[in-house]
């Protein structure tokens, strides 16, 4: 299946600090999705990026899709304790499938 | 918003028995549902794609005879773990797409399976 790499694996920040997770693919992606999974919960869809170089914002979250459509990033400004969770990117495969990256676990210290 | 339910939320079974997990889309029709497996502190591993009215498509390395998938209606897909072994213990999560379009997936709450 599609290989989507994600870094870092873990990130511990102090509340108020920024956080960024990166997603990389060896092949061009038609689109990429981002999900958040709270501890003990299930993944929740955050956003889908489709266009080359696309940048989308959701409050303190900024999502970018690379010009070559092989990488993407999620940046959180001024983290809060409610941001705690694992953030996954997901790249498409055939027949509407999506393959998830390894995820970045974010811990925010108050 | 779109809601997906899963039942049971957790189950403990003995080795050699079979366990059926249900995934339902409550307020939309899902022509495509996906089954994932997630080990502790790891990512979601796609097991199979379940299409209403047709055979499921399994990912490489997933035993189709062990993980039986049935998508009998537009709102229900089932995963049956046959002859379960302790190594099958895991968190199983289903997801559904509204109308089968390449859009967001709505995830169920997951089922924690423990095989003793």
PDB file of C-alpha atoms in Angstrom:
ATOM      1  CA  UNK A   1       0.000   0.000   0.000  1.00  0.00           C
ATOM      2  CA  UNK A   2       0.822   3.636  -0.134  1.00  0.00           C
ATOM      3  CA  UNK A   3       3.689   4.573   2.186  1.00  0.00           C
ATOM      4  CA  UNK A   4       3.210   7.827   4.014  1.00  0.00           C
ATOM      5  CA  UNK A   5       5.903   8.778   6.489  1.00  0.00           C
ATOM      6  CA  UNK A   6       5.287  11.150   9.341  1.00  0.00           C
ATOM      7  CA  UNK A   7       7.661  12.927  11.707  1.00  0.00           C
ATOM      8  CA  UNK A   8       8.241  13.397  14.531  1.00  0.00           C
ATOM      9  CA  UNK A   9       6.831  10.380  16.293  1.00  0.00           C
ATOM     10  CA  UNK A  10       6.401  12.267  19.561  1.00  0.00           C
ATOM     11  CA  UNK A  11       6.420  15.918  20.527  1.00  0.00           C
ATOM     12  CA  UNK A  12       6.256  17.321  24.017  1.00  0.00           C
ATOM     13  CA  UNK A  13       5.643  21.056  24.281  1.00  0.00           C
ATOM     14  CA  UNK A  14       4.855  23.573  26.946  1.00  0.00           C
ATOM     15  CA  UNK A  15       1.439  25.118  26.665  1.00  0.00           C
ATOM     16  CA  UNK A  16       1.688  28.176  24.457  1.00  0.00           C
ATOM     17  CA  UNK A  17       4.502  26.818  22.314  1.00  0.00           C
ATOM     18  CA  UNK A  18       4.012  26.010  18.661  1.00  0.00           C
ATOM     19  CA  UNK A  19       3.928  22.503  17.177  1.00  0.00           C
ATOM     20  CA  UNK A  20       4.481  21.146  13.696  1.00  0.00           C
ATOM     21  CA  UNK A  21       4.148  17.660  12.243  1.00  0.00           C
ATOM     22  CA  UNK A  22       5.313  16.694   8.769  1.00  0.00           C
ATOM     23  CA  UNK A  23       4.034  14.109   6.350  1.00  0.00           C
ATOM     24  CA  UNK A  24       6.043  12.838   3.377  1.00  0.00           C
ATOM     25  CA  UNK A  25       5.253  10.573   0.466  1.00  0.00           C
ATOM     26  CA  UNK A  26       7.575   9.096  -2.136  1.00  0.00           C
ATOM     27  CA  UNK A  27       4.885   9.516  -4.762  1.00  0.00           C
ATOM     28  CA  UNK A  28       2.677  12.387  -5.786  1.00  0.00           C
ATOM     29  CA  UNK A  29      -0.588  12.492  -3.890  1.00  0.00           C
ATOM     30  CA  UNK A  30      -3.842  13.577  -5.453  1.00  0.00           C
ATOM     31  CA  UNK A  31      -4.888  14.838  -2.046  1.00  0.00           C
ATOM     32  CA  UNK A  32      -4.090  14.403   1.616  1.00  0.00           C
ATOM     33  CA  UNK A  33      -6.214  14.286   4.721  1.00  0.00           C
ATOM     34  CA  UNK A  34      -5.450  15.052   8.355  1.00  0.00           C
ATOM     35  CA  UNK A  35      -7.060  13.416  11.383  1.00  0.00           C
ATOM     36  CA  UNK A  36      -6.801  13.848  15.137  1.00  0.00           C
ATOM     37  CA  UNK A  37      -7.185  10.996  17.590  1.00  0.00           C
ATOM     38  CA  UNK A  38      -7.593  11.879  21.241  1.00  0.00           C
ATOM     39  CA  UNK A  39      -6.303   9.369  23.803  1.00  0.00           C
ATOM     40  CA  UNK A  40      -8.788   6.507  23.975  1.00  0.00           C
ATOM     41  CA  UNK A  41     -10.804   7.888  21.105  1.00  0.00           C
ATOM     42  CA  UNK A  42     -11.185   7.380  17.397  1.00  0.00           C
ATOM     43  CA  UNK A  43      -9.790   9.450  14.533  1.00  0.00           C
ATOM     44  CA  UNK A  44     -11.698  12.587  13.682  1.00  0.00           C
ATOM     45  CA  UNK A  45     -11.378  14.236  10.300  1.00  0.00           C
ATOM     46  CA  UNK A  46      -9.743  17.666  10.344  1.00  0.00           C
ATOM     47  CA  UNK A  47      -9.219  18.666   6.738  1.00  0.00           C
ATOM     48  CA  UNK A  48      -8.497  17.612   3.168  1.00  0.00           C
ATOM     49  CA  UNK A  49      -5.978  19.362   0.915  1.00  0.00           C
ATOM     50  CA  UNK A  50      -6.185  18.952  -2.821  1.00  0.00           C
ATOM     51  CA  UNK A  51      -4.333  21.731  -4.633  1.00  0.00           C
ATOM     52  CA  UNK A  52      -0.585  22.101  -5.042  1.00  0.00           C
ATOM     53  CA  UNK A  53       0.752  24.634  -2.545  1.00  0.00           C
ATOM     54  CA  UNK A  54      -2.597  24.851  -0.800  1.00  0.00           C
ATOM     55  CA  UNK A  55      -2.729  26.431   2.653  1.00  0.00           C
ATOM     56  CA  UNK A  56      -5.783  26.159   4.871  1.00  0.00           C
ATOM     57  CA  UNK A  57      -6.362  27.491   8.346  1.00  0.00           C
ATOM     58  CA  UNK A  58      -8.652  26.373  11.107  1.00  0.00           C
ATOM     59  CA  UNK A  59      -8.270  28.775  14.011  1.00  0.00           C
ATOM     60  CA  UNK A  60      -4.812  27.976  15.424  1.00  0.00           C
ATOM     61  CA  UNK A  61      -4.199  25.120  12.968  1.00  0.00           C
ATOM     62  CA  UNK A  62      -2.491  25.735   9.626  1.00  0.00           C
ATOM     63  CA  UNK A  63      -2.332  22.984   7.015  1.00  0.00           C
ATOM     64  CA  UNK A  64      -0.047  23.068   3.992  1.00  0.00           C
ATOM     65  CA  UNK A  65       0.218  20.891   0.912  1.00  0.00           C
ATOM     66  CA  UNK A  66       3.572  20.995  -0.853  1.00  0.00           C
ATOM     67  CA  UNK A  67       4.050  22.338  -4.339  1.00  0.00           C
ATOM     68  CA  UNK A  68       5.024  18.892  -5.576  1.00  0.00           C
ATOM     69  CA  UNK A  69       2.106  17.330  -3.689  1.00  0.00           C
ATOM     70  CA  UNK A  70       4.453  14.912  -1.967  1.00  0.00           C
ATOM     71  CA  UNK A  71       4.483  16.453   1.474  1.00  0.00           C
ATOM     72  CA  UNK A  72       2.219  18.203   3.885  1.00  0.00           C
ATOM     73  CA  UNK A  73       2.425  19.822   7.288  1.00  0.00           C
ATOM     74  CA  UNK A  74       0.192  20.697  10.185  1.00  0.00           C
ATOM     75  CA  UNK A  75       1.213  23.616  12.369  1.00  0.00           C
ATOM     76  CA  UNK A  76      -0.474  24.518  15.636  1.00  0.00           C
ATOM     77  CA  UNK A  77       0.148  27.998  16.997  1.00  0.00           C
ATOM     78  CA  UNK A  78       0.173  28.522  20.764  1.00  0.00           C
ATOM     79  CA  UNK A  79      -0.765  25.010  21.780  1.00  0.00           C
ATOM     80  CA  UNK A  80      -3.372  24.359  24.428  1.00  0.00           C
ATOM     81  CA  UNK A  81      -3.958  21.270  26.557  1.00  0.00           C
ATOM     82  CA  UNK A  82      -6.981  20.496  24.406  1.00  0.00           C
ATOM     83  CA  UNK A  83      -4.620  19.917  21.479  1.00  0.00           C
ATOM     84  CA  UNK A  84      -3.292  16.753  23.105  1.00  0.00           C
ATOM     85  CA  UNK A  85      -3.669  13.699  20.890  1.00  0.00           C
ATOM     86  CA  UNK A  86      -2.164  11.935  17.929  1.00  0.00           C
ATOM     87  CA  UNK A  87      -2.277  13.642  14.566  1.00  0.00           C
ATOM     88  CA  UNK A  88      -2.349  11.471  11.477  1.00  0.00           C
ATOM     89  CA  UNK A  89      -2.017  12.328   7.836  1.00  0.00           C
ATOM     90  CA  UNK A  90      -3.617   9.980   5.338  1.00  0.00           C
ATOM     91  CA  UNK A  91      -2.780   9.594   1.691  1.00  0.00           C
ATOM     92  CA  UNK A  92      -5.033   8.063  -0.952  1.00  0.00           C
ATOM     93  CA  UNK A  93      -4.708   4.680  -2.532  1.00  0.00           C
ATOM     94  CA  UNK A  94      -6.899   3.024  -5.108  1.00  0.00           C
ATOM     95  CA  UNK A  95     -10.670   2.741  -4.821  1.00  0.00           C
ATOM     96  CA  UNK A  96     -11.207   5.539  -2.314  1.00  0.00           C
ATOM     97  CA  UNK A  97      -8.852   4.003   0.233  1.00  0.00           C
ATOM     98  CA  UNK A  98      -6.622   6.076   2.468  1.00  0.00           C
ATOM     99  CA  UNK A  99      -3.401   4.908   4.077  1.00  0.00           C
ATOM    100  CA  UNK A 100      -2.485   6.492   7.353  1.00  0.00           C
ATOM    101  CA  UNK A 101       0.888   7.850   8.320  1.00  0.00           C
ATOM    102  CA  UNK A 102       2.546   6.690  11.506  1.00  0.00           C
ATOM    103  CA  UNK A 103       1.158   9.629  13.440  1.00  0.00           C
ATOM    104  CA  UNK A 104       2.663  12.268  15.712  1.00  0.00           C
ATOM    105  CA  UNK A 105       1.702  12.097  19.354  1.00  0.00           C
ATOM    106  CA  UNK A 106       1.464  15.561  20.884  1.00  0.00           C
ATOM    107  CA  UNK A 107       1.671  16.102  24.596  1.00  0.00           C
ATOM    108  CA  UNK A 108       1.095  19.578  25.974  1.00  0.00           C
ATOM    109  CA  UNK A 109       2.287  20.422  29.458  1.00  0.00           C
ATOM    110  CA  UNK A 110       0.206  23.026  31.255  1.00  0.00           C
TER     111      UNK A 110
ATOM    112  CA  UNK B   1     -23.073  15.267  11.400  1.00  0.00           C
ATOM    113  CA  UNK B   2     -22.387  11.768  10.148  1.00  0.00           C
ATOM    114  CA  UNK B   3     -22.326   9.157  12.887  1.00  0.00           C
ATOM    115  CA  UNK B   4     -20.866   5.682  12.763  1.00  0.00           C
ATOM    116  CA  UNK B   5     -21.489   3.195  15.536  1.00  0.00           C
ATOM    117  CA  UNK B   6     -19.652   0.026  16.374  1.00  0.00           C
ATOM    118  CA  UNK B   7     -20.747  -2.903  18.460  1.00  0.00           C
ATOM    119  CA  UNK B   8     -19.520  -4.217  20.752  1.00  0.00           C
ATOM    120  CA  UNK B   9     -17.192  -1.594  22.162  1.00  0.00           C
ATOM    121  CA  UNK B  10     -15.132  -4.282  23.811  1.00  0.00           C
ATOM    122  CA  UNK B  11     -15.148  -8.050  23.885  1.00  0.00           C
ATOM    123  CA  UNK B  12     -13.162 -10.775  25.590  1.00  0.00           C
ATOM    124  CA  UNK B  13     -13.200 -14.217  24.031  1.00  0.00           C
ATOM    125  CA  UNK B  14     -11.379 -17.501  24.337  1.00  0.00           C
ATOM    126  CA  UNK B  15      -8.909 -18.816  21.792  1.00  0.00           C
ATOM    127  CA  UNK B  16     -10.579 -20.715  19.001  1.00  0.00           C
ATOM    128  CA  UNK B  17     -13.881 -18.892  19.146  1.00  0.00           C
ATOM    129  CA  UNK B  18     -15.221 -16.389  16.614  1.00  0.00           C
ATOM    130  CA  UNK B  19     -16.204 -12.806  17.250  1.00  0.00           C
ATOM    131  CA  UNK B  20     -18.426 -10.600  15.119  1.00  0.00           C
ATOM    132  CA  UNK B  21     -18.065  -6.821  15.124  1.00  0.00           C
ATOM    133  CA  UNK B  22     -20.750  -4.610  13.618  1.00  0.00           C
ATOM    134  CA  UNK B  23     -20.248  -1.224  11.997  1.00  0.00           C
ATOM    135  CA  UNK B  24     -23.272   0.920  11.228  1.00  0.00           C
ATOM    136  CA  UNK B  25     -23.694   4.287   9.582  1.00  0.00           C
ATOM    137  CA  UNK B  26     -26.567   5.842  11.504  1.00  0.00           C
ATOM    138  CA  UNK B  27     -27.591   8.828   9.453  1.00  0.00           C
ATOM    139  CA  UNK B  28     -26.177   8.272   5.997  1.00  0.00           C
ATOM    140  CA  UNK B  29     -25.717   5.541   3.439  1.00  0.00           C
ATOM    141  CA  UNK B  30     -22.230   4.190   3.129  1.00  0.00           C
ATOM    142  CA  UNK B  31     -21.439   2.383  -0.070  1.00  0.00           C
ATOM    143  CA  UNK B  32     -17.879   1.937   1.172  1.00  0.00           C
ATOM    144  CA  UNK B  33     -16.700   1.054   4.638  1.00  0.00           C
ATOM    145  CA  UNK B  34     -13.160   0.415   5.789  1.00  0.00           C
ATOM    146  CA  UNK B  35     -11.814  -1.808   8.528  1.00  0.00           C
ATOM    147  CA  UNK B  36      -8.660  -0.847  10.361  1.00  0.00           C
ATOM    148  CA  UNK B  37      -6.602  -2.423  13.066  1.00  0.00           C
ATOM    149  CA  UNK B  38      -4.664  -0.371  15.567  1.00  0.00           C
ATOM    150  CA  UNK B  39      -2.076  -1.694  17.991  1.00  0.00           C
ATOM    151  CA  UNK B  40      -1.246   0.330  21.109  1.00  0.00           C
ATOM    152  CA  UNK B  41       0.581   3.530  20.329  1.00  0.00           C
ATOM    153  CA  UNK B  42       0.648   2.708  16.626  1.00  0.00           C
ATOM    154  CA  UNK B  43      -1.060   3.945  13.528  1.00  0.00           C
ATOM    155  CA  UNK B  44      -4.146   2.595  11.851  1.00  0.00           C
ATOM    156  CA  UNK B  45      -3.480  -0.297   9.531  1.00  0.00           C
ATOM    157  CA  UNK B  46      -6.005  -0.704   6.743  1.00  0.00           C
ATOM    158  CA  UNK B  47      -7.227  -4.283   6.688  1.00  0.00           C
ATOM    159  CA  UNK B  48      -9.899  -4.280   4.038  1.00  0.00           C
ATOM    160  CA  UNK B  49     -12.351  -2.244   2.037  1.00  0.00           C
ATOM    161  CA  UNK B  50     -15.953  -3.305   2.299  1.00  0.00           C
ATOM    162  CA  UNK B  51     -18.271  -2.510  -0.587  1.00  0.00           C
ATOM    163  CA  UNK B  52     -22.016  -2.948  -0.356  1.00  0.00           C
ATOM    164  CA  UNK B  53     -23.218  -5.902  -2.352  1.00  0.00           C
ATOM    165  CA  UNK B  54     -19.798  -7.149  -3.376  1.00  0.00           C
ATOM    166  CA  UNK B  55     -16.801  -8.950  -1.956  1.00  0.00           C
ATOM    167  CA  UNK B  56     -14.446  -7.089   0.293  1.00  0.00           C
ATOM    168  CA  UNK B  57     -11.012  -6.107  -0.940  1.00  0.00           C
ATOM    169  CA  UNK B  58      -8.292  -7.179   1.453  1.00  0.00           C
ATOM    170  CA  UNK B  59      -4.913  -5.540   1.920  1.00  0.00           C
ATOM    171  CA  UNK B  60      -1.795  -7.562   1.354  1.00  0.00           C
ATOM    172  CA  UNK B  61      -1.024  -9.816   4.288  1.00  0.00           C
ATOM    173  CA  UNK B  62      -4.554  -9.843   5.683  1.00  0.00           C
ATOM    174  CA  UNK B  63      -6.102 -13.320   5.724  1.00  0.00           C
ATOM    175  CA  UNK B  64      -9.520 -13.141   4.137  1.00  0.00           C
ATOM    176  CA  UNK B  65     -10.553 -16.485   5.609  1.00  0.00           C
ATOM    177  CA  UNK B  66      -9.709 -15.305   9.087  1.00  0.00           C
ATOM    178  CA  UNK B  67     -11.238 -11.859   8.881  1.00  0.00           C
ATOM    179  CA  UNK B  68     -14.601 -12.309   7.214  1.00  0.00           C
ATOM    180  CA  UNK B  69     -16.257  -9.126   6.047  1.00  0.00           C
ATOM    181  CA  UNK B  70     -19.844  -8.769   4.979  1.00  0.00           C
ATOM    182  CA  UNK B  71     -21.446  -5.542   3.758  1.00  0.00           C
ATOM    183  CA  UNK B  72     -25.045  -6.609   3.495  1.00  0.00           C
ATOM    184  CA  UNK B  73     -26.648  -3.191   3.341  1.00  0.00           C
ATOM    185  CA  UNK B  74     -25.792   0.449   2.815  1.00  0.00           C
ATOM    186  CA  UNK B  75     -25.668   0.999   6.550  1.00  0.00           C
ATOM    187  CA  UNK B  76     -24.079  -2.156   7.932  1.00  0.00           C
ATOM    188  CA  UNK B  77     -20.771  -3.923   7.576  1.00  0.00           C
ATOM    189  CA  UNK B  78     -19.589  -6.753   9.800  1.00  0.00           C
ATOM    190  CA  UNK B  79     -16.137  -8.095  10.571  1.00  0.00           C
ATOM    191  CA  UNK B  80     -15.916 -11.612  11.943  1.00  0.00           C
ATOM    192  CA  UNK B  81     -12.637 -12.727  13.472  1.00  0.00           C
ATOM    193  CA  UNK B  82     -12.699 -16.494  13.084  1.00  0.00           C
ATOM    194  CA  UNK B  83     -10.804 -18.931  15.299  1.00  0.00           C
ATOM    195  CA  UNK B  84      -9.385 -16.070  17.285  1.00  0.00           C
ATOM    196  CA  UNK B  85      -5.907 -16.270  18.800  1.00  0.00           C
ATOM    197  CA  UNK B  86      -4.228 -14.040  21.368  1.00  0.00           C
ATOM    198  CA  UNK B  87      -2.259 -12.287  18.602  1.00  0.00           C
ATOM    199  CA  UNK B  88      -5.588 -11.119  17.166  1.00  0.00           C
ATOM    200  CA  UNK B  89      -6.086  -8.989  20.259  1.00  0.00           C
ATOM    201  CA  UNK B  90      -6.227  -5.422  19.063  1.00  0.00           C
ATOM    202  CA  UNK B  91      -8.351  -2.331  18.566  1.00  0.00           C
ATOM    203  CA  UNK B  92     -10.525  -2.678  15.478  1.00  0.00           C
ATOM    204  CA  UNK B  93     -11.992   0.487  13.979  1.00  0.00           C
ATOM    205  CA  UNK B  94     -14.336   0.865  11.074  1.00  0.00           C
ATOM    206  CA  UNK B  95     -14.941   3.938   8.992  1.00  0.00           C
ATOM    207  CA  UNK B  96     -17.455   4.889   6.370  1.00  0.00           C
ATOM    208  CA  UNK B  97     -17.629   7.290   3.497  1.00  0.00           C
ATOM    209  CA  UNK B  98     -20.825   9.061   2.622  1.00  0.00           C
ATOM    210  CA  UNK B  99     -21.751   7.942  -0.856  1.00  0.00           C
ATOM    211  CA  UNK B 100     -18.342   6.356  -1.471  1.00  0.00           C
ATOM    212  CA  UNK B 101     -16.761   9.589  -2.579  1.00  0.00           C
ATOM    213  CA  UNK B 102     -13.114  10.300  -1.904  1.00  0.00           C
ATOM    214  CA  UNK B 103     -13.883  12.514   1.037  1.00  0.00           C
ATOM    215  CA  UNK B 104     -13.562  12.379   4.749  1.00  0.00           C
ATOM    216  CA  UNK B 105     -14.035   9.148   6.570  1.00  0.00           C
ATOM    217  CA  UNK B 106     -16.301   8.972   9.571  1.00  0.00           C
ATOM    218  CA  UNK B 107     -14.885   6.624  12.150  1.00  0.00           C
ATOM    219  CA  UNK B 108     -16.685   4.374  14.556  1.00  0.00           C
ATOM    220  CA  UNK B 109     -15.641   4.386  18.219  1.00  0.00           C
ATOM    221  CA  UNK B 110     -13.725   1.140  17.801  1.00  0.00           C
ATOM    222  CA  UNK B 111     -13.899  -2.312  19.331  1.00  0.00           C
ATOM    223  CA  UNK B 112     -11.297  -3.569  21.777  1.00  0.00           C
ATOM    224  CA  UNK B 113     -10.836  -7.309  21.261  1.00  0.00           C
ATOM    225  CA  UNK B 114      -8.977  -9.370  23.841  1.00  0.00           C
ATOM    226  CA  UNK B 115      -8.413 -13.048  23.136  1.00  0.00           C
ATOM    227  CA  UNK B 116      -7.429 -15.145  26.119  1.00  0.00           C
TER     228      UNK B 116
END
